[in-house]
Coordinates of C-alpha atoms (C1' of nucleotides) in Angstrom, one line a residue:
Chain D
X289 CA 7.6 -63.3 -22.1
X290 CA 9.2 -62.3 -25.4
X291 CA 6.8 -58.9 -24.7
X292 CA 8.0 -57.7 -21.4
X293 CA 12.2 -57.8 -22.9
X294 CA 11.3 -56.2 -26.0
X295 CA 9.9 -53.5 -23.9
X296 CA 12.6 -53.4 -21.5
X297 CA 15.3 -53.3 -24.2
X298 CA 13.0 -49.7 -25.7
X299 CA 13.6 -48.6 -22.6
X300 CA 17.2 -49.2 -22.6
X301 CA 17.7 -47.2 -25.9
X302 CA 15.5 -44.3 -24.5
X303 CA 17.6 -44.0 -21.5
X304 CA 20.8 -43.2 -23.8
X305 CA 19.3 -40.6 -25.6
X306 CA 17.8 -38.1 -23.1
X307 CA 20.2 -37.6 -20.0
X308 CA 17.2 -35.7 -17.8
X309 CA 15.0 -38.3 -15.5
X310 CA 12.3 -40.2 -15.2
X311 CA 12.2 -44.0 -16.4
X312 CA 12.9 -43.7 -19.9
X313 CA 8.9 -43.8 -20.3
X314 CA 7.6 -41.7 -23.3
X315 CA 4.7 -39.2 -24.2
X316 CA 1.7 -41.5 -25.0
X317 CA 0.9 -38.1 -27.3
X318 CA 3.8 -37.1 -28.9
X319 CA 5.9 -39.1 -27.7
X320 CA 8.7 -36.7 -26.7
X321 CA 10.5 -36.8 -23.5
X322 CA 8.9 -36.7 -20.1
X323 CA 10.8 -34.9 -17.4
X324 CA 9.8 -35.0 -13.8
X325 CA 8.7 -31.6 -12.1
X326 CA 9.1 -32.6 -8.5
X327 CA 8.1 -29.4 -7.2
X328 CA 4.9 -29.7 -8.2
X329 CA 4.5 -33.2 -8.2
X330 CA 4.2 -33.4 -12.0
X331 CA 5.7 -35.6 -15.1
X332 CA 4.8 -33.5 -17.6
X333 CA 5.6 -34.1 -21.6
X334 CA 8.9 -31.9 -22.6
X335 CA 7.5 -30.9 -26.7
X336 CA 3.8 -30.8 -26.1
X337 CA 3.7 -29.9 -22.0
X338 CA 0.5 -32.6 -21.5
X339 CA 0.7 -33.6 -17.5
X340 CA 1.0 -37.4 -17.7
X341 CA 1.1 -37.7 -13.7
X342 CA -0.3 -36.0 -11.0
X343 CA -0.1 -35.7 -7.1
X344 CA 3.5 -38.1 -7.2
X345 CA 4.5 -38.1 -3.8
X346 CA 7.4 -36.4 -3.3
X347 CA 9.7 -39.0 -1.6
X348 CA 12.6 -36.8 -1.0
X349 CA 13.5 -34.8 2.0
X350 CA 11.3 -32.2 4.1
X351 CA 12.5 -28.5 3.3
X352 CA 16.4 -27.8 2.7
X353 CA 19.0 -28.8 4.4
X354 CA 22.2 -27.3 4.5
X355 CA 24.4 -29.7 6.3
X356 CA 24.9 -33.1 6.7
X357 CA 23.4 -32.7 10.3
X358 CA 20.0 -30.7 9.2
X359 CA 19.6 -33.5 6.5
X360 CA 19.4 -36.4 9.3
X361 CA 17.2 -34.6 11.0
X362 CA 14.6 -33.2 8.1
X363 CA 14.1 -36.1 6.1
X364 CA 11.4 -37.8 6.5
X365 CA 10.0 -40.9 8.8
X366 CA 8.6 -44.1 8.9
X367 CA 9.0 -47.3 7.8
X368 CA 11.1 -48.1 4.9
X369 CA 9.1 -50.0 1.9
X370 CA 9.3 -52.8 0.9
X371 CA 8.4 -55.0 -2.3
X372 CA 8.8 -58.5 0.3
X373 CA 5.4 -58.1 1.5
X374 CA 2.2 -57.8 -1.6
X375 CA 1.1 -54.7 0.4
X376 CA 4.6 -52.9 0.4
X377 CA 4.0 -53.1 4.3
X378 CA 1.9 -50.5 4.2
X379 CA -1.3 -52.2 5.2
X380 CA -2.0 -51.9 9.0
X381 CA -2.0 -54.9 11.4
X382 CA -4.5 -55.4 14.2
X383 CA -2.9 -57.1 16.6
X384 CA -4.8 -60.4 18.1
X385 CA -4.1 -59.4 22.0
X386 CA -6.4 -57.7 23.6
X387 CA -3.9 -55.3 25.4
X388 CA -2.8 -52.1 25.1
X389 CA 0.5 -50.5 23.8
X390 CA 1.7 -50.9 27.5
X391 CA 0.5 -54.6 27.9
X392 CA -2.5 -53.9 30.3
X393 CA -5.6 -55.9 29.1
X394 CA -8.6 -54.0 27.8
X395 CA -11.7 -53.3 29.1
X396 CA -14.4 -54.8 27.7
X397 CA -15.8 -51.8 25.5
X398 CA -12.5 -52.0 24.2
X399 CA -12.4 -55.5 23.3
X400 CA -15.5 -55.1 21.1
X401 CA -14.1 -52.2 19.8
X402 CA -11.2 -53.5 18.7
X403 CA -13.1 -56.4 17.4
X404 CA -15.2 -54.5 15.3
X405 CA -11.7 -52.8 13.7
X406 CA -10.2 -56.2 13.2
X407 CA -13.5 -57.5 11.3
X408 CA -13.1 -54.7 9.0
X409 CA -9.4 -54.1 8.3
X410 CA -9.7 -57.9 7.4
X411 CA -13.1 -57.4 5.2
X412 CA -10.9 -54.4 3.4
X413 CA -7.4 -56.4 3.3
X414 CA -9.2 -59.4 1.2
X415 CA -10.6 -56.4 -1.5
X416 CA -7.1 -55.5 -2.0
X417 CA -5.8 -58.9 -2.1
X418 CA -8.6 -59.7 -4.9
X419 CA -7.0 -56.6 -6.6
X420 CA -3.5 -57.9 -6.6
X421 CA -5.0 -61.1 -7.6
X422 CA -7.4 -59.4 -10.4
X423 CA -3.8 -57.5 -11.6
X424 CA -1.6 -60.8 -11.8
X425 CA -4.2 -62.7 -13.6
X426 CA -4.7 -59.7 -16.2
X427 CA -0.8 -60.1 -17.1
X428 CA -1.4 -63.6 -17.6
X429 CA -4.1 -63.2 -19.6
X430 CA -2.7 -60.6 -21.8
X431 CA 0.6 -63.0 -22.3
X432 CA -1.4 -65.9 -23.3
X433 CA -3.7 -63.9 -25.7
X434 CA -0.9 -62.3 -27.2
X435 CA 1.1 -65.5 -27.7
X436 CA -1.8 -67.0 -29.2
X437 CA -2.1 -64.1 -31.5
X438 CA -5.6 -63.6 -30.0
X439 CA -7.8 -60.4 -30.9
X440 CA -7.9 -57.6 -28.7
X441 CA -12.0 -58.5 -27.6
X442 CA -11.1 -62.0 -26.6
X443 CA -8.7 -60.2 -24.3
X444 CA -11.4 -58.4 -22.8
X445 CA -14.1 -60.9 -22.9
X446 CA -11.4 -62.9 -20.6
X447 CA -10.7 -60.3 -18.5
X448 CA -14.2 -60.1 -17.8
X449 CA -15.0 -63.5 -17.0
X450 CA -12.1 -63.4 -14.8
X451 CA -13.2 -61.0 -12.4
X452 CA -16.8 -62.6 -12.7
X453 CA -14.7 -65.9 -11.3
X454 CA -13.2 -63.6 -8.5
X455 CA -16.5 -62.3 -7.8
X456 CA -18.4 -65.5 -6.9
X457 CA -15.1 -66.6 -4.6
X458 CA -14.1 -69.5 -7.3
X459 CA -10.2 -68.9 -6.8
X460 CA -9.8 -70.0 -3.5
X461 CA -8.3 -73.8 -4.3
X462 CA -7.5 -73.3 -7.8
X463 CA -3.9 -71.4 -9.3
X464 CA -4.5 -67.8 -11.0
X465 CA -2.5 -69.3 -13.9
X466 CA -5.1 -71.7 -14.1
X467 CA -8.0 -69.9 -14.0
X468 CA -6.4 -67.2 -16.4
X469 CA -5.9 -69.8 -18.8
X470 CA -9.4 -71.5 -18.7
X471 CA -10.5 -67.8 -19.1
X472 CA -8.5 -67.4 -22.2
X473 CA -9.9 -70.7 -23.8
X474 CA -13.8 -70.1 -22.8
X475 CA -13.1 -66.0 -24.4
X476 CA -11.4 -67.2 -27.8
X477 CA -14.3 -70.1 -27.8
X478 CA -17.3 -67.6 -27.6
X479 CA -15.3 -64.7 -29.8
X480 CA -15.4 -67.6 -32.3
X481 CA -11.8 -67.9 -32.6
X482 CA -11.0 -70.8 -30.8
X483 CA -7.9 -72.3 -29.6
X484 CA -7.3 -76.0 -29.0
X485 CA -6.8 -77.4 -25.7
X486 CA -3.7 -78.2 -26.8
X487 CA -2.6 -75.0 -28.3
X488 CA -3.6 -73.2 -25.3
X489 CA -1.8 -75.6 -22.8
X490 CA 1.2 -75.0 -24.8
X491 CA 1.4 -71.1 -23.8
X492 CA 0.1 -71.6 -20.3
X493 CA 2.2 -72.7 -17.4
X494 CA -0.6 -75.8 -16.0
X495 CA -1.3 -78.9 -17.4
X496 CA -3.4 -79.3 -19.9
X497 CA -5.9 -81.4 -17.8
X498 CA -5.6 -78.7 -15.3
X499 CA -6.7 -76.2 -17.7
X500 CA -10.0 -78.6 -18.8
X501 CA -10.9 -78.9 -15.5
X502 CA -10.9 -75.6 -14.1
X503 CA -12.3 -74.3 -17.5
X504 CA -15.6 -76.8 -16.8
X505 CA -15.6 -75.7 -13.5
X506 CA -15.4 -72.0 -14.4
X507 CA -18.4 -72.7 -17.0
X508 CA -20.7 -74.2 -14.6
X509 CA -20.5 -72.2 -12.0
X510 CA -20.6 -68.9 -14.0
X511 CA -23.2 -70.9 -16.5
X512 CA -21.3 -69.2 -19.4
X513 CA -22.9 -70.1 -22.7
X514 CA -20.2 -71.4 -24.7
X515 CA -21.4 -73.7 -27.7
X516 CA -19.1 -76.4 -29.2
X517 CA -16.6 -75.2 -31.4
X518 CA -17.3 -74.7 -34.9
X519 CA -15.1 -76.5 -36.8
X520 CA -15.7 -74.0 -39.5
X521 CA -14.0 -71.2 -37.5
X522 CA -10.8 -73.2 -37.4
X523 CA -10.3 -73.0 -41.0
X524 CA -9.4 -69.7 -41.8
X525 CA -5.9 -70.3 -39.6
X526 CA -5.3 -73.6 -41.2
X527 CA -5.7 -72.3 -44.5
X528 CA -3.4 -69.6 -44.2
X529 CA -1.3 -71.8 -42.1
X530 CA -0.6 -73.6 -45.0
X531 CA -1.2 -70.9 -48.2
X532 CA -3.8 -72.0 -49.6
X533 CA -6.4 -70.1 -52.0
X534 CA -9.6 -68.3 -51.1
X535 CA -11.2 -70.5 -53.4
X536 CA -9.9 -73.9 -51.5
X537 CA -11.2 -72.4 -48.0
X538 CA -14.6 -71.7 -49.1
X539 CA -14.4 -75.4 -50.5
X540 CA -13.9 -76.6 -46.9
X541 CA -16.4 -74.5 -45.3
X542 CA -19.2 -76.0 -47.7
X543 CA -18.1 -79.1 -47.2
X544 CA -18.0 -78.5 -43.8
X545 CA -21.5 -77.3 -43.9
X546 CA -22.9 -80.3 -45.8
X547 CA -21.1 -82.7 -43.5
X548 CA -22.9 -80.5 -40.6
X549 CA -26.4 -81.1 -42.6
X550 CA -25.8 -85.0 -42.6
X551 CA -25.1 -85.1 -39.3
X552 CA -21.7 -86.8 -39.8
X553 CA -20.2 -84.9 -37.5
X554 CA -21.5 -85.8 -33.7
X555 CA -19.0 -87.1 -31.2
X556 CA -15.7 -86.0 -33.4
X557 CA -13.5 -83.6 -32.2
X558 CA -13.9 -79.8 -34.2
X559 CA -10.4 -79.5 -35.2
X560 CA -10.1 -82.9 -37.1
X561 CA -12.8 -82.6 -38.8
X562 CA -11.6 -78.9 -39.8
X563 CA -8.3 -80.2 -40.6
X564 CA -9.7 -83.2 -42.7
X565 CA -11.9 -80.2 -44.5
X566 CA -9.0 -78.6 -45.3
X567 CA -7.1 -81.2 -46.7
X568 CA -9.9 -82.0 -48.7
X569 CA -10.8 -78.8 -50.3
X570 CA -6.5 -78.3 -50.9
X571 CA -7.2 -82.0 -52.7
X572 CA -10.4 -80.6 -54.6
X573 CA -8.3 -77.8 -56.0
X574 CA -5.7 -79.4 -56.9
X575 CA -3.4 -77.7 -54.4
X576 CA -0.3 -78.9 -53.3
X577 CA -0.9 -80.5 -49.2
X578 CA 0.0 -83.6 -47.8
X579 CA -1.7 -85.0 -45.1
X580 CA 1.5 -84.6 -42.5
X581 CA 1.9 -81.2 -43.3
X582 CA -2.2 -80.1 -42.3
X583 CA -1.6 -82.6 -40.0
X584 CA 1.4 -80.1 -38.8
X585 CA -0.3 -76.9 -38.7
X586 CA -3.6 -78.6 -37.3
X587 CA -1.8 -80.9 -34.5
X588 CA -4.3 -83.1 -35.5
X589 CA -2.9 -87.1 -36.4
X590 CA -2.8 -87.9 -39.6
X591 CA -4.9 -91.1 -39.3
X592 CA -7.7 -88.6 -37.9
X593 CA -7.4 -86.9 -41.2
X594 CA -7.8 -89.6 -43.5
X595 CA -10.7 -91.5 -41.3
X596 CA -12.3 -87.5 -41.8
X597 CA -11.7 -86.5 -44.9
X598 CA -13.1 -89.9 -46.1
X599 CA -16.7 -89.3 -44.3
X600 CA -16.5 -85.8 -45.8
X601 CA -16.4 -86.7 -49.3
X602 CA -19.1 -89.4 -48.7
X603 CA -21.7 -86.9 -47.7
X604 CA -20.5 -84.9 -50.4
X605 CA -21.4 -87.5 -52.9
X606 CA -24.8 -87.9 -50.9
X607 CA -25.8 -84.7 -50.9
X608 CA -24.9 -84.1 -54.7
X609 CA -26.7 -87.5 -55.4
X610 CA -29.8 -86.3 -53.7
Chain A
dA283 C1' -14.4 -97.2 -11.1
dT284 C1' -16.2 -98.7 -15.8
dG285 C1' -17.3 -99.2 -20.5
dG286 C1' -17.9 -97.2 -24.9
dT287 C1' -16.2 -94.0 -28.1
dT288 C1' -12.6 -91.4 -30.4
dT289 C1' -7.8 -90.3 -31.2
dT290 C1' -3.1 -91.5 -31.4
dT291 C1' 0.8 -94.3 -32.0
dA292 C1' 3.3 -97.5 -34.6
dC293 C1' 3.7 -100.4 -38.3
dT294 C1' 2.9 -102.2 -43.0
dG295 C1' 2.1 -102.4 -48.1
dC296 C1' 1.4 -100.0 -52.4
dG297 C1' 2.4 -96.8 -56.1
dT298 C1' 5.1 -92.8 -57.9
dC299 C1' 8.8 -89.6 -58.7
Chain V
dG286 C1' 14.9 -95.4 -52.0
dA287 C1' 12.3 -91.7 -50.2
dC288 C1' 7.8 -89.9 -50.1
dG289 C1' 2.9 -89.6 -49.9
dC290 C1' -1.1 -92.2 -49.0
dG291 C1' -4.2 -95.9 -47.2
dG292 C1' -5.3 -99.3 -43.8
dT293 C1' -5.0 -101.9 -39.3
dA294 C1' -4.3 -103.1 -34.5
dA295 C1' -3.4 -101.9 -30.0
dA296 C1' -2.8 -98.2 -26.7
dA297 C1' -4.2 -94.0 -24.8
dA298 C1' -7.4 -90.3 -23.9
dC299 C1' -11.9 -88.8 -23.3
dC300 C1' -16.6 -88.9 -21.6
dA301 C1' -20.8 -90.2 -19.4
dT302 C1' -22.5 -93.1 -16.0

DNA sequence: ATGGTTTTTACTGCGTC
DNA sequence: GACGCGGTAAAAACCAT
């Protein structure tokens, strides 16, 4: 959320400077000043003249009017919208009735007529509604990433598998926050920058349990191909997390990578063994870490750490033995 | 639902600065 | 005496069945 009022505070300081219209937005060229032409339906750029937006509808009343009488009657009609309603009201309705606007029943051709017109406006209803959906879900996604400091691919990756989930009709049942979120964590996962459950929970608005769910519900049923994290991948954040040297993270990758050889890893959770890596490389090379503070930056326990670290250094000593 | 495994929590003792 | 570290036991969380 801290995006949207840093955005809306720009805007703000825009608004004081230039005193012609529009919403304060700027030229995505040159970023000058963008005034409104409503005679031709343009926002064009007011240094470098590009045409940001065509065809705007003109909302404004039909022709001149000179009096107060001329402008009642020339402005324009219909119904008023509204942000209430998803669809701005603008959507039509079908009535269920079979009757006409007088109230006489219809014939029969009618009926199946209007039948026919109901099945459709339905069918294309539910396409916009998937849209609004889809356009929600990207927000979220985008807030998450961004909190997470995620990469602009993972973004897209999520994105993607997102509207593959809308697709195949997995939503119905399930929150768009939740989705979103298992999105996030299955993208950052196969982008090889993973996220812990826990990390992602924290920027989401479900439960974590939630999130673990849907995600291994979204992975089956889309049969995404998302391997167990590599514990190796979470060391680069640690070890800046915590300033160590390039020399101390390419310790804990190799031992990482020996550990991996042995097989000491099965069954134990990616991010402690990373964090235990860490600790031990920062140990190795006689950089300053305690335990609590990896433990910190990790959100790993401390106990895990130690019970880690230890195995690490035993297959260490194994391999270098051998 | 259940049992086995892993992680966490909480507590303790030891050595050092 | 506070701090970092190691270990332990019990609780909690997780996973497959």
């Amino acid at each position: 959320m801290p995006d949207t009022t840093i955005r809306a505070r720009n805007r703000a300081d825009e608004n004081e400077v230039e005193d012609q219209r529009d919403e304060g937005e700027s030229c995505p060229e040159c970023s000058g000043n963008l005034i409104t032409d409503s005679e031709h339906g343009e926002t064009v750029c007011e240094d470098c003249g590009l045409v940001v937006e065509e065809d705007n509808v003109d909302r404004g009343p039909e022709w001149r009017a000179f009096d107060a009488k001329e402008k009642n009657e020339k402005s324009r009609v219909g119904a008023p919208t509204t942000n209430t309603m998803h669809d701005k009201g603008l959507s039509t309705n079908i009535d269920w009735r079979d009757k006409d606007a007088y109230g006489n029943s219809l014939g029969s051709r009618q009926r199946e007529k209007m039948q026919r017109l109901r099945k459709w406006n339905e069918r294309f209803r539910t396409r916009d509604s998937k849209e609004r959906n889809l356009k929600q879900a990207l927000g979220e996604i985008d807030r998450m990433a961004s909190a997470l400091g995620l990469p602009e691919n993972v973004r897209e990756t999520a994105s993607v598998i997102y509207r593959r989930a809308l697709d195949e009709d997995l939503l119905p049942g399930r929150s768009i926050e939740g989705v979103s979120t298992a999105c996030v964590y299955a993208a950052a996962r196969q982008a090889g920058v993973p996220r812990s459950l826990d990390e992602i929970a924290d920027v989401s608005r479900v439960e974590k349990s939630e999130v673990a769910r849907t995600y291994r519900y979204v992975v089956r049923e889309l049969s995404l191909e998302v391997k167990p994290a590599d514990p190796e991948s979470y060391v680069p954040r640690f070890a800046s997390g915590l300033d160590l040297s390039d020399e101390a993270e390419h310790r804990a990758r190799s031992l990482l990578k020996t550990a991996k050889e042995q097989g000491v890893h099965s069954g134990k959770s990616p991010v402690g063994l990373a964090a235990a890596a860490v600790y031990a490389a920062a140990l190795l090379t006689n950089e300053k870490t305690t335990q609590a503070e990896v433990s910190d930056v990790a959100d790993i326990s401390e106990v895990t750490i130690r019970n880690r670290y230890h195995e690490l250094l035993e297959a260490e000593e194994g391999t270098v033995a051998l």
